[in-house]
Amino acid sequence: MKLYSASTIRDIEERHGFHLSKSLGQNFLTDKGIIDEIIEGADIKEDDLVIEIGPGIGVLTAEAAERAGKVVAVEIDKGLIPILNETLAQYDNVTVVNKDILKTDINALIAEYGAGTKGVKIIGNLPYYITTPIVMKILEDGVRADSIIIMMQKEVADRIRSKPGKKTYGALSVAVQYYCTAENLIDVPRTVFVPQPNVDSTVLKLNIRPERPVELIDEKIFFETVKGGFGQRRKTLSNALVGVCGMDKPTAAEILKTADIDPIRRAETLDLNEFARLANEVTKWKNSKK
Ligand code: SAM
């Protein structure tokens, strides 16, 4: 059965009494070229474990199962489970887990299903409504994956890859770039999905850095500083940082001076190194008060 077609999706809907859920971000892929790009981008080897987020009716899952040692697909929608059991029946190396990915310990999945495999690849055509939380969860949880190939709304992908000085540069860019490098694999038009969303997409490859690019005294304070700085992005840093870690304006100005950052600059002009320098000064100040 050719899974990636609008008529297959219609047929499955009818036979299983299934209704596509807008609120779960169910926009299914119907273009073999894009499916191939994602699978080839993931460079799946026969001794790899593939974790797929949101398999839908299994278009990517089936292709991954052809190549990988093992595939674990995490799908929140109970209604899709019997469908996946049918569409993936020929693959004995696939396990479908009916769970919310945001409440799933991915490292525990890797430990549970990874026996006999070497590499770990994460793939997925992510539901739009929770793209950012999913990406941040994978990174913050320190998931032991070699690469992450995920499709998302183009606008979010642009924000992830953005550089200082650009409008799209923000806390998400700094956070993701702290953990990994991001490569744009392909832009995807909205026309290849059923139903058609009202946004275009991009497939990104995230390569987790073997070592962090900056040295931080305290990671939590780094993220608080970044978030605080961008929280009021039109304000100068000496104003935007007020409240972060309990700083008042004179303290914020003093810390910026010590970090050698002009207090009238805005967060959107700071690169990763400058954010790290600033956050380390905030940490030193905070520790000095203890
Ligand atoms: N991979 C399929 C494809 O490309 O055709 C489906 C992609 S669709 C954009 C997103 C999928 O993620 C849907 O199957 C949806 O039910 C599932 N999903 C939504 N929220 C989820 C969550 N929190 N955890 C796991 N899966 C989720």
PDB file of C-alpha atoms and ligand atoms in Angstrom:
ATOM      1  CA  MET A   1       0.000   0.000   0.000  1.00  0.00           C
ATOM      2  CA  LYS A   2       1.365   3.429  -0.958  1.00  0.00           C
ATOM      3  CA  LEU A   3       1.003   5.284   2.336  1.00  0.00           C
ATOM      4  CA  TYR A   4       1.999   8.756   1.195  1.00  0.00           C
ATOM      5  CA  SER A   5      -1.103   9.623  -0.805  1.00  0.00           C
ATOM      6  CA  ALA A   6      -4.235  11.635  -0.152  1.00  0.00           C
ATOM      7  CA  SER A   7      -6.409   8.711  -1.289  1.00  0.00           C
ATOM      8  CA  THR A   8      -4.750   6.322   1.215  1.00  0.00           C
ATOM      9  CA  ILE A   9      -5.354   8.824   4.026  1.00  0.00           C
ATOM     10  CA  ARG A  10      -9.027   9.093   2.950  1.00  0.00           C
ATOM     11  CA  ASP A  11      -9.357   5.317   2.752  1.00  0.00           C
ATOM     12  CA  ILE A  12      -7.819   4.872   6.219  1.00  0.00           C
ATOM     13  CA  GLU A  13     -10.099   7.550   7.659  1.00  0.00           C
ATOM     14  CA  GLU A  14     -13.152   5.770   6.270  1.00  0.00           C
ATOM     15  CA  ARG A  15     -12.213   2.205   7.169  1.00  0.00           C
ATOM     16  CA  HIS A  16     -11.070   3.050  10.712  1.00  0.00           C
ATOM     17  CA  GLY A  17     -13.613   5.771  11.412  1.00  0.00           C
ATOM     18  CA  PHE A  18     -10.615   8.037  12.109  1.00  0.00           C
ATOM     19  CA  HIS A  19     -10.812  11.820  12.035  1.00  0.00           C
ATOM     20  CA  LEU A  20      -7.721  13.945  11.511  1.00  0.00           C
ATOM     21  CA  SER A  21      -7.194  16.166  14.527  1.00  0.00           C
ATOM     22  CA  LYS A  22      -6.261  19.769  13.916  1.00  0.00           C
ATOM     23  CA  SER A  23      -5.451  20.301  17.592  1.00  0.00           C
ATOM     24  CA  LEU A  24      -2.842  17.486  17.486  1.00  0.00           C
ATOM     25  CA  GLY A  25      -1.156  19.094  14.473  1.00  0.00           C
ATOM     26  CA  GLN A  26      -2.060  16.236  12.154  1.00  0.00           C
ATOM     27  CA  ASN A  27      -0.847  17.329   8.730  1.00  0.00           C
ATOM     28  CA  PHE A  28       0.288  14.180   6.963  1.00  0.00           C
ATOM     29  CA  LEU A  29       3.041  14.074   4.355  1.00  0.00           C
ATOM     30  CA  THR A  30       2.119  12.947   0.861  1.00  0.00           C
ATOM     31  CA  ASP A  31       5.360  13.578  -1.039  1.00  0.00           C
ATOM     32  CA  LYS A  32       7.822  10.716  -1.488  1.00  0.00           C
ATOM     33  CA  GLY A  33      10.624  13.134  -2.437  1.00  0.00           C
ATOM     34  CA  ILE A  34      10.379  14.926   0.928  1.00  0.00           C
ATOM     35  CA  ILE A  35      10.114  11.622   2.826  1.00  0.00           C
ATOM     36  CA  ASP A  36      13.314  10.473   1.071  1.00  0.00           C
ATOM     37  CA  GLU A  37      15.078  13.748   1.934  1.00  0.00           C
ATOM     38  CA  ILE A  38      14.295  13.273   5.639  1.00  0.00           C
ATOM     39  CA  ILE A  39      15.331   9.613   5.628  1.00  0.00           C
ATOM     40  CA  GLU A  40      18.525  10.264   3.640  1.00  0.00           C
ATOM     41  CA  GLY A  41      19.328  13.278   5.839  1.00  0.00           C
ATOM     42  CA  ALA A  42      19.124  10.993   8.874  1.00  0.00           C
ATOM     43  CA  ASP A  43      21.703   8.683   7.261  1.00  0.00           C
ATOM     44  CA  ILE A  44      20.121   5.634   8.922  1.00  0.00           C
ATOM     45  CA  LYS A  45      22.394   2.603   9.294  1.00  0.00           C
ATOM     46  CA  GLU A  46      21.312  -0.988   9.887  1.00  0.00           C
ATOM     47  CA  ASP A  47      22.608  -0.905  13.446  1.00  0.00           C
ATOM     48  CA  ASP A  48      20.802   2.355  14.288  1.00  0.00           C
ATOM     49  CA  LEU A  49      17.934   2.895  16.676  1.00  0.00           C
ATOM     50  CA  VAL A  50      15.504   5.452  15.241  1.00  0.00           C
ATOM     51  CA  ILE A  51      13.153   7.321  17.540  1.00  0.00           C
ATOM     52  CA  GLU A  52      10.308   8.886  15.615  1.00  0.00           C
ATOM     53  CA  ILE A  53       8.139  11.627  17.068  1.00  0.00           C
ATOM     54  CA  GLY A  54       4.531  11.561  15.829  1.00  0.00           C
ATOM     55  CA  PRO A  55       4.384   8.793  13.190  1.00  0.00           C
ATOM     56  CA  GLY A  56       0.834   9.625  11.988  1.00  0.00           C
ATOM     57  CA  ILE A  57      -0.068   6.757   9.626  1.00  0.00           C
ATOM     58  CA  GLY A  58       3.574   5.701   9.376  1.00  0.00           C
ATOM     59  CA  VAL A  59       4.968   7.205   6.152  1.00  0.00           C
ATOM     60  CA  LEU A  60       8.387   7.976   7.677  1.00  0.00           C
ATOM     61  CA  THR A  61       8.245   5.001  10.045  1.00  0.00           C
ATOM     62  CA  ALA A  62       8.004   2.478   7.199  1.00  0.00           C
ATOM     63  CA  GLU A  63      10.967   4.000   5.344  1.00  0.00           C
ATOM     64  CA  ALA A  64      13.029   4.138   8.559  1.00  0.00           C
ATOM     65  CA  ALA A  65      12.123   0.493   9.320  1.00  0.00           C
ATOM     66  CA  GLU A  66      13.517  -0.557   5.915  1.00  0.00           C
ATOM     67  CA  ARG A  67      16.936   0.759   6.932  1.00  0.00           C
ATOM     68  CA  ALA A  68      17.278   0.765  10.729  1.00  0.00           C
ATOM     69  CA  GLY A  69      17.942  -1.995  13.233  1.00  0.00           C
ATOM     70  CA  LYS A  70      15.068  -0.785  15.366  1.00  0.00           C
ATOM     71  CA  VAL A  71      12.424   1.951  15.196  1.00  0.00           C
ATOM     72  CA  VAL A  72      10.444   3.269  18.137  1.00  0.00           C
ATOM     73  CA  ALA A  73       7.611   5.601  17.152  1.00  0.00           C
ATOM     74  CA  VAL A  74       5.936   7.724  19.832  1.00  0.00           C
ATOM     75  CA  GLU A  75       2.376   8.722  18.932  1.00  0.00           C
ATOM     76  CA  ILE A  76      -0.033  10.526  21.264  1.00  0.00           C
ATOM     77  CA  ASP A  77      -3.237   9.749  19.366  1.00  0.00           C
ATOM     78  CA  LYS A  78      -4.795   6.468  20.527  1.00  0.00           C
ATOM     79  CA  GLY A  79      -6.900   6.415  17.345  1.00  0.00           C
ATOM     80  CA  LEU A  80      -3.765   6.026  15.218  1.00  0.00           C
ATOM     81  CA  ILE A  81      -2.470   2.928  17.028  1.00  0.00           C
ATOM     82  CA  PRO A  82      -4.636   0.314  15.226  1.00  0.00           C
ATOM     83  CA  ILE A  83      -3.889   2.125  11.965  1.00  0.00           C
ATOM     84  CA  LEU A  84      -0.131   1.944  12.585  1.00  0.00           C
ATOM     85  CA  ASN A  85      -0.465  -1.732  13.535  1.00  0.00           C
ATOM     86  CA  GLU A  86      -1.965  -2.262  10.097  1.00  0.00           C
ATOM     87  CA  THR A  87       0.335  -0.051   8.002  1.00  0.00           C
ATOM     88  CA  LEU A  88       3.514  -1.297   9.705  1.00  0.00           C
ATOM     89  CA  ALA A  89       2.448  -4.962  10.060  1.00  0.00           C
ATOM     90  CA  GLN A  90       5.258  -6.197   7.815  1.00  0.00           C
ATOM     91  CA  TYR A  91       8.009  -4.736  10.017  1.00  0.00           C
ATOM     92  CA  ASP A  92       9.044  -6.702  13.077  1.00  0.00           C
ATOM     93  CA  ASN A  93      11.630  -4.071  14.050  1.00  0.00           C
ATOM     94  CA  VAL A  94       9.055  -1.343  14.850  1.00  0.00           C
ATOM     95  CA  THR A  95       7.510  -0.585  18.242  1.00  0.00           C
ATOM     96  CA  VAL A  96       4.742   1.989  18.476  1.00  0.00           C
ATOM     97  CA  VAL A  97       4.438   3.664  21.862  1.00  0.00           C
ATOM     98  CA  ASN A  98       1.180   5.450  22.635  1.00  0.00           C
ATOM     99  CA  LYS A  99       2.505   8.393  24.645  1.00  0.00           C
ATOM    100  CA  ASP A 100       2.883  12.148  24.731  1.00  0.00           C
ATOM    101  CA  ILE A 101       6.473  12.856  23.677  1.00  0.00           C
ATOM    102  CA  LEU A 102       6.629  15.773  26.121  1.00  0.00           C
ATOM    103  CA  LYS A 103       5.976  13.332  28.959  1.00  0.00           C
ATOM    104  CA  THR A 104       8.305  10.634  27.660  1.00  0.00           C
ATOM    105  CA  ASP A 105      11.788   9.976  28.981  1.00  0.00           C
ATOM    106  CA  ILE A 106      13.554   9.554  25.622  1.00  0.00           C
ATOM    107  CA  ASN A 107      16.792   8.316  27.192  1.00  0.00           C
ATOM    108  CA  ALA A 108      14.786   5.607  28.962  1.00  0.00           C
ATOM    109  CA  LEU A 109      13.291   4.603  25.582  1.00  0.00           C
ATOM    110  CA  ILE A 110      16.808   4.416  24.142  1.00  0.00           C
ATOM    111  CA  ALA A 111      17.909   2.237  27.063  1.00  0.00           C
ATOM    112  CA  GLU A 112      14.826   0.021  26.765  1.00  0.00           C
ATOM    113  CA  TYR A 113      14.867  -0.554  22.997  1.00  0.00           C
ATOM    114  CA  GLY A 114      18.459   0.166  22.027  1.00  0.00           C
ATOM    115  CA  ALA A 115      19.944  -3.266  22.790  1.00  0.00           C
ATOM    116  CA  GLY A 116      22.069  -4.403  19.851  1.00  0.00           C
ATOM    117  CA  THR A 117      22.002  -0.998  18.141  1.00  0.00           C
ATOM    118  CA  LYS A 118      24.834   1.539  17.974  1.00  0.00           C
ATOM    119  CA  GLY A 119      23.729   4.945  16.698  1.00  0.00           C
ATOM    120  CA  VAL A 120      20.609   6.846  17.696  1.00  0.00           C
ATOM    121  CA  LYS A 121      18.740   9.047  15.222  1.00  0.00           C
ATOM    122  CA  ILE A 122      15.687  11.120  16.058  1.00  0.00           C
ATOM    123  CA  ILE A 123      13.312  11.927  13.231  1.00  0.00           C
ATOM    124  CA  GLY A 124       9.890  13.498  12.956  1.00  0.00           C
ATOM    125  CA  ASN A 125       7.492  15.703  11.118  1.00  0.00           C
ATOM    126  CA  LEU A 126       6.656  17.630  14.266  1.00  0.00           C
ATOM    127  CA  PRO A 127       3.204  18.834  15.244  1.00  0.00           C
ATOM    128  CA  TYR A 128       3.319  22.632  14.816  1.00  0.00           C
ATOM    129  CA  TYR A 129       1.658  23.440  18.111  1.00  0.00           C
ATOM    130  CA  ILE A 130       4.504  22.067  20.233  1.00  0.00           C
ATOM    131  CA  THR A 131       7.603  22.256  18.010  1.00  0.00           C
ATOM    132  CA  THR A 132       9.604  24.494  20.356  1.00  0.00           C
ATOM    133  CA  PRO A 133       8.846  22.528  23.562  1.00  0.00           C
ATOM    134  CA  ILE A 134       9.784  19.275  21.784  1.00  0.00           C
ATOM    135  CA  VAL A 135      13.095  20.654  20.494  1.00  0.00           C
ATOM    136  CA  MET A 136      13.957  22.151  23.890  1.00  0.00           C
ATOM    137  CA  LYS A 137      13.006  18.951  25.702  1.00  0.00           C
ATOM    138  CA  ILE A 138      15.310  16.837  23.515  1.00  0.00           C
ATOM    139  CA  LEU A 139      18.179  19.268  24.085  1.00  0.00           C
ATOM    140  CA  GLU A 140      17.644  20.043  27.773  1.00  0.00           C
ATOM    141  CA  ASP A 141      17.169  16.367  28.660  1.00  0.00           C
ATOM    142  CA  GLY A 142      20.582  15.636  27.125  1.00  0.00           C
ATOM    143  CA  VAL A 143      19.107  12.986  24.844  1.00  0.00           C
ATOM    144  CA  ARG A 144      21.905  10.755  23.585  1.00  0.00           C
ATOM    145  CA  ALA A 145      21.170  11.109  19.867  1.00  0.00           C
ATOM    146  CA  ASP A 146      23.744  11.359  17.084  1.00  0.00           C
ATOM    147  CA  SER A 147      21.483  13.504  14.988  1.00  0.00           C
ATOM    148  CA  ILE A 148      18.025  14.970  14.958  1.00  0.00           C
ATOM    149  CA  ILE A 149      16.210  15.442  11.643  1.00  0.00           C
ATOM    150  CA  ILE A 150      12.940  17.212  12.116  1.00  0.00           C
ATOM    151  CA  MET A 151      10.436  19.050  10.015  1.00  0.00           C
ATOM    152  CA  MET A 152       8.873  22.156  11.480  1.00  0.00           C
ATOM    153  CA  GLN A 153       7.195  25.406  10.559  1.00  0.00           C
ATOM    154  CA  LYS A 154       9.655  27.389   8.422  1.00  0.00           C
ATOM    155  CA  GLU A 155       9.338  30.408  10.698  1.00  0.00           C
ATOM    156  CA  VAL A 156      10.512  28.386  13.742  1.00  0.00           C
ATOM    157  CA  ALA A 157      13.405  26.900  11.744  1.00  0.00           C
ATOM    158  CA  ASP A 158      14.434  30.436  10.724  1.00  0.00           C
ATOM    159  CA  ARG A 159      14.384  31.505  14.381  1.00  0.00           C
ATOM    160  CA  ILE A 160      16.483  28.516  15.414  1.00  0.00           C
ATOM    161  CA  ARG A 161      19.166  29.285  12.800  1.00  0.00           C
ATOM    162  CA  SER A 162      19.113  33.070  13.182  1.00  0.00           C
ATOM    163  CA  LYS A 163      22.142  35.223  14.000  1.00  0.00           C
ATOM    164  CA  PRO A 164      22.627  38.358  16.166  1.00  0.00           C
ATOM    165  CA  GLY A 165      21.207  41.530  14.668  1.00  0.00           C
ATOM    166  CA  LYS A 166      18.380  39.774  12.843  1.00  0.00           C
ATOM    167  CA  LYS A 167      14.709  40.230  13.730  1.00  0.00           C
ATOM    168  CA  THR A 168      14.277  36.467  14.060  1.00  0.00           C
ATOM    169  CA  TYR A 169      17.172  36.157  16.565  1.00  0.00           C
ATOM    170  CA  GLY A 170      15.902  35.386  20.039  1.00  0.00           C
ATOM    171  CA  ALA A 171      16.071  33.161  23.109  1.00  0.00           C
ATOM    172  CA  LEU A 172      15.287  30.080  20.980  1.00  0.00           C
ATOM    173  CA  SER A 173      18.236  30.787  18.635  1.00  0.00           C
ATOM    174  CA  VAL A 174      20.657  31.179  21.548  1.00  0.00           C
ATOM    175  CA  ALA A 175      19.344  28.126  23.403  1.00  0.00           C
ATOM    176  CA  VAL A 176      19.416  25.761  20.413  1.00  0.00           C
ATOM    177  CA  GLN A 177      22.782  27.044  19.178  1.00  0.00           C
ATOM    178  CA  TYR A 178      24.224  26.480  22.651  1.00  0.00           C
ATOM    179  CA  TYR A 179      23.446  22.760  22.350  1.00  0.00           C
ATOM    180  CA  CYS A 180      23.905  22.116  18.640  1.00  0.00           C
ATOM    181  CA  THR A 181      24.619  23.311  15.147  1.00  0.00           C
ATOM    182  CA  ALA A 182      21.631  23.557  12.833  1.00  0.00           C
ATOM    183  CA  GLU A 183      21.628  22.791   9.126  1.00  0.00           C
ATOM    184  CA  ASN A 184      18.786  23.555   6.723  1.00  0.00           C
ATOM    185  CA  LEU A 185      18.125  20.393   4.684  1.00  0.00           C
ATOM    186  CA  ILE A 186      15.135  21.461   2.612  1.00  0.00           C
ATOM    187  CA  ASP A 187      12.266  23.931   2.509  1.00  0.00           C
ATOM    188  CA  VAL A 188       8.887  22.242   2.098  1.00  0.00           C
ATOM    189  CA  PRO A 189       5.801  23.880   0.575  1.00  0.00           C
ATOM    190  CA  ARG A 190       2.478  23.584   2.398  1.00  0.00           C
ATOM    191  CA  THR A 191       0.962  21.838  -0.657  1.00  0.00           C
ATOM    192  CA  VAL A 192       2.516  18.436   0.179  1.00  0.00           C
ATOM    193  CA  PHE A 193       0.434  17.900   3.333  1.00  0.00           C
ATOM    194  CA  VAL A 194      -3.077  16.578   3.937  1.00  0.00           C
ATOM    195  CA  PRO A 195      -4.780  18.648   5.193  1.00  0.00           C
ATOM    196  CA  GLN A 196      -2.822  21.623   3.906  1.00  0.00           C
ATOM    197  CA  PRO A 197      -1.573  23.828   6.772  1.00  0.00           C
ATOM    198  CA  ASN A 198      -1.404  27.581   6.343  1.00  0.00           C
ATOM    199  CA  VAL A 199       2.383  27.706   6.831  1.00  0.00           C
ATOM    200  CA  ASP A 200       5.402  26.378   4.934  1.00  0.00           C
ATOM    201  CA  SER A 201       7.907  24.022   6.530  1.00  0.00           C
ATOM    202  CA  THR A 202      11.624  23.354   6.732  1.00  0.00           C
ATOM    203  CA  VAL A 203      13.543  20.187   7.514  1.00  0.00           C
ATOM    204  CA  LEU A 204      16.393  20.931   9.916  1.00  0.00           C
ATOM    205  CA  LYS A 205      19.273  18.721  10.889  1.00  0.00           C
ATOM    206  CA  LEU A 206      20.458  19.417  14.428  1.00  0.00           C
ATOM    207  CA  ASN A 207      23.886  18.079  15.282  1.00  0.00           C
ATOM    208  CA  ILE A 208      24.438  17.969  19.025  1.00  0.00           C
ATOM    209  CA  ARG A 209      27.815  19.536  19.835  1.00  0.00           C
ATOM    210  CA  PRO A 210      30.270  17.087  21.418  1.00  0.00           C
ATOM    211  CA  GLU A 211      31.328  19.922  23.714  1.00  0.00           C
ATOM    212  CA  ARG A 212      29.534  23.074  24.772  1.00  0.00           C
ATOM    213  CA  PRO A 213      30.744  26.112  22.788  1.00  0.00           C
ATOM    214  CA  VAL A 214      31.037  28.375  25.875  1.00  0.00           C
ATOM    215  CA  GLU A 215      31.971  27.801  29.481  1.00  0.00           C
ATOM    216  CA  LEU A 216      29.231  28.560  31.963  1.00  0.00           C
ATOM    217  CA  ILE A 217      29.397  28.705  35.734  1.00  0.00           C
ATOM    218  CA  ASP A 218      25.671  28.011  35.960  1.00  0.00           C
ATOM    219  CA  GLU A 219      23.551  26.866  32.993  1.00  0.00           C
ATOM    220  CA  LYS A 220      20.284  27.768  34.692  1.00  0.00           C
ATOM    221  CA  ILE A 221      21.349  31.378  35.236  1.00  0.00           C
ATOM    222  CA  PHE A 222      22.555  31.529  31.612  1.00  0.00           C
ATOM    223  CA  PHE A 223      19.067  30.600  30.355  1.00  0.00           C
ATOM    224  CA  GLU A 224      17.410  32.982  32.822  1.00  0.00           C
ATOM    225  CA  THR A 225      19.654  35.796  31.587  1.00  0.00           C
ATOM    226  CA  VAL A 226      18.947  35.023  27.919  1.00  0.00           C
ATOM    227  CA  LYS A 227      15.199  34.780  28.538  1.00  0.00           C
ATOM    228  CA  GLY A 228      15.217  37.966  30.609  1.00  0.00           C
ATOM    229  CA  GLY A 229      17.200  39.869  27.991  1.00  0.00           C
ATOM    230  CA  PHE A 230      14.804  38.920  25.207  1.00  0.00           C
ATOM    231  CA  GLY A 231      11.713  39.201  27.432  1.00  0.00           C
ATOM    232  CA  GLN A 232      11.628  42.888  26.639  1.00  0.00           C
ATOM    233  CA  ARG A 233      13.656  42.904  23.471  1.00  0.00           C
ATOM    234  CA  ARG A 234      13.090  46.555  22.619  1.00  0.00           C
ATOM    235  CA  LYS A 235      14.547  47.692  25.923  1.00  0.00           C
ATOM    236  CA  THR A 236      18.239  48.275  26.505  1.00  0.00           C
ATOM    237  CA  LEU A 237      19.912  45.467  28.443  1.00  0.00           C
ATOM    238  CA  SER A 238      20.263  47.544  31.614  1.00  0.00           C
ATOM    239  CA  ASN A 239      16.453  47.824  31.644  1.00  0.00           C
ATOM    240  CA  ALA A 240      15.582  44.396  30.262  1.00  0.00           C
ATOM    241  CA  LEU A 241      17.667  42.625  32.911  1.00  0.00           C
ATOM    242  CA  VAL A 242      15.880  44.280  35.833  1.00  0.00           C
ATOM    243  CA  GLY A 243      14.227  41.497  37.808  1.00  0.00           C
ATOM    244  CA  VAL A 244      16.438  38.739  36.393  1.00  0.00           C
ATOM    245  CA  CYS A 245      17.903  36.903  39.401  1.00  0.00           C
ATOM    246  CA  GLY A 246      16.604  39.779  41.526  1.00  0.00           C
ATOM    247  CA  MET A 247      18.755  42.474  39.873  1.00  0.00           C
ATOM    248  CA  ASP A 248      17.845  46.149  40.166  1.00  0.00           C
ATOM    249  CA  LYS A 249      18.823  48.659  37.482  1.00  0.00           C
ATOM    250  CA  PRO A 250      22.117  49.902  39.007  1.00  0.00           C
ATOM    251  CA  THR A 251      23.218  46.280  39.586  1.00  0.00           C
ATOM    252  CA  ALA A 252      22.308  45.317  36.012  1.00  0.00           C
ATOM    253  CA  ALA A 253      24.309  48.292  34.704  1.00  0.00           C
ATOM    254  CA  GLU A 254      27.290  47.418  36.911  1.00  0.00           C
ATOM    255  CA  ILE A 255      27.245  43.741  35.843  1.00  0.00           C
ATOM    256  CA  LEU A 256      27.050  44.719  32.166  1.00  0.00           C
ATOM    257  CA  LYS A 257      30.046  47.004  32.677  1.00  0.00           C
ATOM    258  CA  THR A 258      32.052  44.214  34.345  1.00  0.00           C
ATOM    259  CA  ALA A 259      31.130  41.900  31.449  1.00  0.00           C
ATOM    260  CA  ASP A 260      32.390  44.604  29.073  1.00  0.00           C
ATOM    261  CA  ILE A 261      28.992  44.966  27.390  1.00  0.00           C
ATOM    262  CA  ASP A 262      27.598  48.428  26.691  1.00  0.00           C
ATOM    263  CA  PRO A 263      24.422  48.730  28.858  1.00  0.00           C
ATOM    264  CA  ILE A 264      22.562  50.506  26.071  1.00  0.00           C
ATOM    265  CA  ARG A 265      22.843  47.500  23.782  1.00  0.00           C
ATOM    266  CA  ARG A 266      19.823  45.240  23.216  1.00  0.00           C
ATOM    267  CA  ALA A 267      19.729  41.474  23.714  1.00  0.00           C
ATOM    268  CA  GLU A 268      19.283  40.873  19.983  1.00  0.00           C
ATOM    269  CA  THR A 269      22.828  42.178  19.338  1.00  0.00           C
ATOM    270  CA  LEU A 270      24.600  39.764  21.720  1.00  0.00           C
ATOM    271  CA  ASP A 271      26.249  36.615  20.434  1.00  0.00           C
ATOM    272  CA  LEU A 272      26.601  33.380  22.379  1.00  0.00           C
ATOM    273  CA  ASN A 273      30.004  34.339  23.843  1.00  0.00           C
ATOM    274  CA  GLU A 274      28.686  37.667  25.092  1.00  0.00           C
ATOM    275  CA  PHE A 275      25.633  36.038  26.645  1.00  0.00           C
ATOM    276  CA  ALA A 276      27.935  33.544  28.383  1.00  0.00           C
ATOM    277  CA  ARG A 277      30.190  36.347  29.687  1.00  0.00           C
ATOM    278  CA  LEU A 278      27.180  38.279  30.927  1.00  0.00           C
ATOM    279  CA  ALA A 279      25.561  35.240  32.556  1.00  0.00           C
ATOM    280  CA  ASN A 280      28.809  34.318  34.302  1.00  0.00           C
ATOM    281  CA  GLU A 281      29.001  37.827  35.791  1.00  0.00           C
ATOM    282  CA  VAL A 282      25.358  37.552  36.911  1.00  0.00           C
ATOM    283  CA  THR A 283      26.234  34.218  38.543  1.00  0.00           C
ATOM    284  CA  LYS A 284      29.293  35.661  40.332  1.00  0.00           C
ATOM    285  CA  TRP A 285      27.193  38.546  41.628  1.00  0.00           C
ATOM    286  CA  LYS A 286      24.429  36.190  42.763  1.00  0.00           C
ATOM    287  CA  ASN A 287      26.905  33.893  44.521  1.00  0.00           C
ATOM    288  CA  SER A 288      28.575  36.848  46.233  1.00  0.00           C
ATOM    289  CA  LYS A 289      25.258  37.690  47.947  1.00  0.00           C
ATOM    290  CA  LYS A 290      24.928  34.231  49.555  1.00  0.00           C
TER     291      LYS A 290
HETATM  292  N1  SAM B   1       4.833  11.601  10.608  1.00  0.00           N
HETATM  293  C1  SAM B   1       3.535  11.765  10.005  1.00  0.00           C
HETATM  294  C2  SAM B   1       3.685  12.354   8.624  1.00  0.00           C
HETATM  295  O1  SAM B   1       4.745  12.932   8.357  1.00  0.00           O
HETATM  296  O2  SAM B   1       2.763  12.230   7.825  1.00  0.00           O
HETATM  297  C3  SAM B   1       2.621  12.641  10.848  1.00  0.00           C
HETATM  298  C4  SAM B   1       3.128  14.028  11.162  1.00  0.00           C
HETATM  299  S1  SAM B   1       1.940  15.111  11.902  1.00  0.00           S
HETATM  300  C5  SAM B   1       2.598  16.683  11.441  1.00  0.00           C
HETATM  301  C6  SAM B   1       2.333  15.109  13.646  1.00  0.00           C
HETATM  302  C7  SAM B   1       2.049  13.816  14.370  1.00  0.00           C
HETATM  303  O3  SAM B   1       2.425  13.983  15.752  1.00  0.00           O
HETATM  304  C8  SAM B   1       0.595  13.392  14.388  1.00  0.00           C
HETATM  305  O4  SAM B   1       0.493  12.026  14.131  1.00  0.00           O
HETATM  306  C9  SAM B   1       0.120  13.706  15.832  1.00  0.00           C
HETATM  307  O5  SAM B   1      -0.926  12.880  16.276  1.00  0.00           O
HETATM  308  C10 SAM B   1       1.411  13.467  16.602  1.00  0.00           C
HETATM  309  N2  SAM B   1       1.492  14.184  17.888  1.00  0.00           N
HETATM  310  C11 SAM B   1       0.935  15.378  18.226  1.00  0.00           C
HETATM  311  N3  SAM B   1       1.258  15.738  19.490  1.00  0.00           N
HETATM  312  C12 SAM B   1       2.063  14.737  19.969  1.00  0.00           C
HETATM  313  C13 SAM B   1       2.698  14.515  21.219  1.00  0.00           C
HETATM  314  N4  SAM B   1       2.604  15.407  22.225  1.00  0.00           N
HETATM  315  N5  SAM B   1       3.408  13.372  21.390  1.00  0.00           N
HETATM  316  C14 SAM B   1       3.513  12.462  20.370  1.00  0.00           C
HETATM  317  N6  SAM B   1       2.925  12.624  19.163  1.00  0.00           N
HETATM  318  C15 SAM B   1       2.204  13.742  18.951  1.00  0.00           C
END
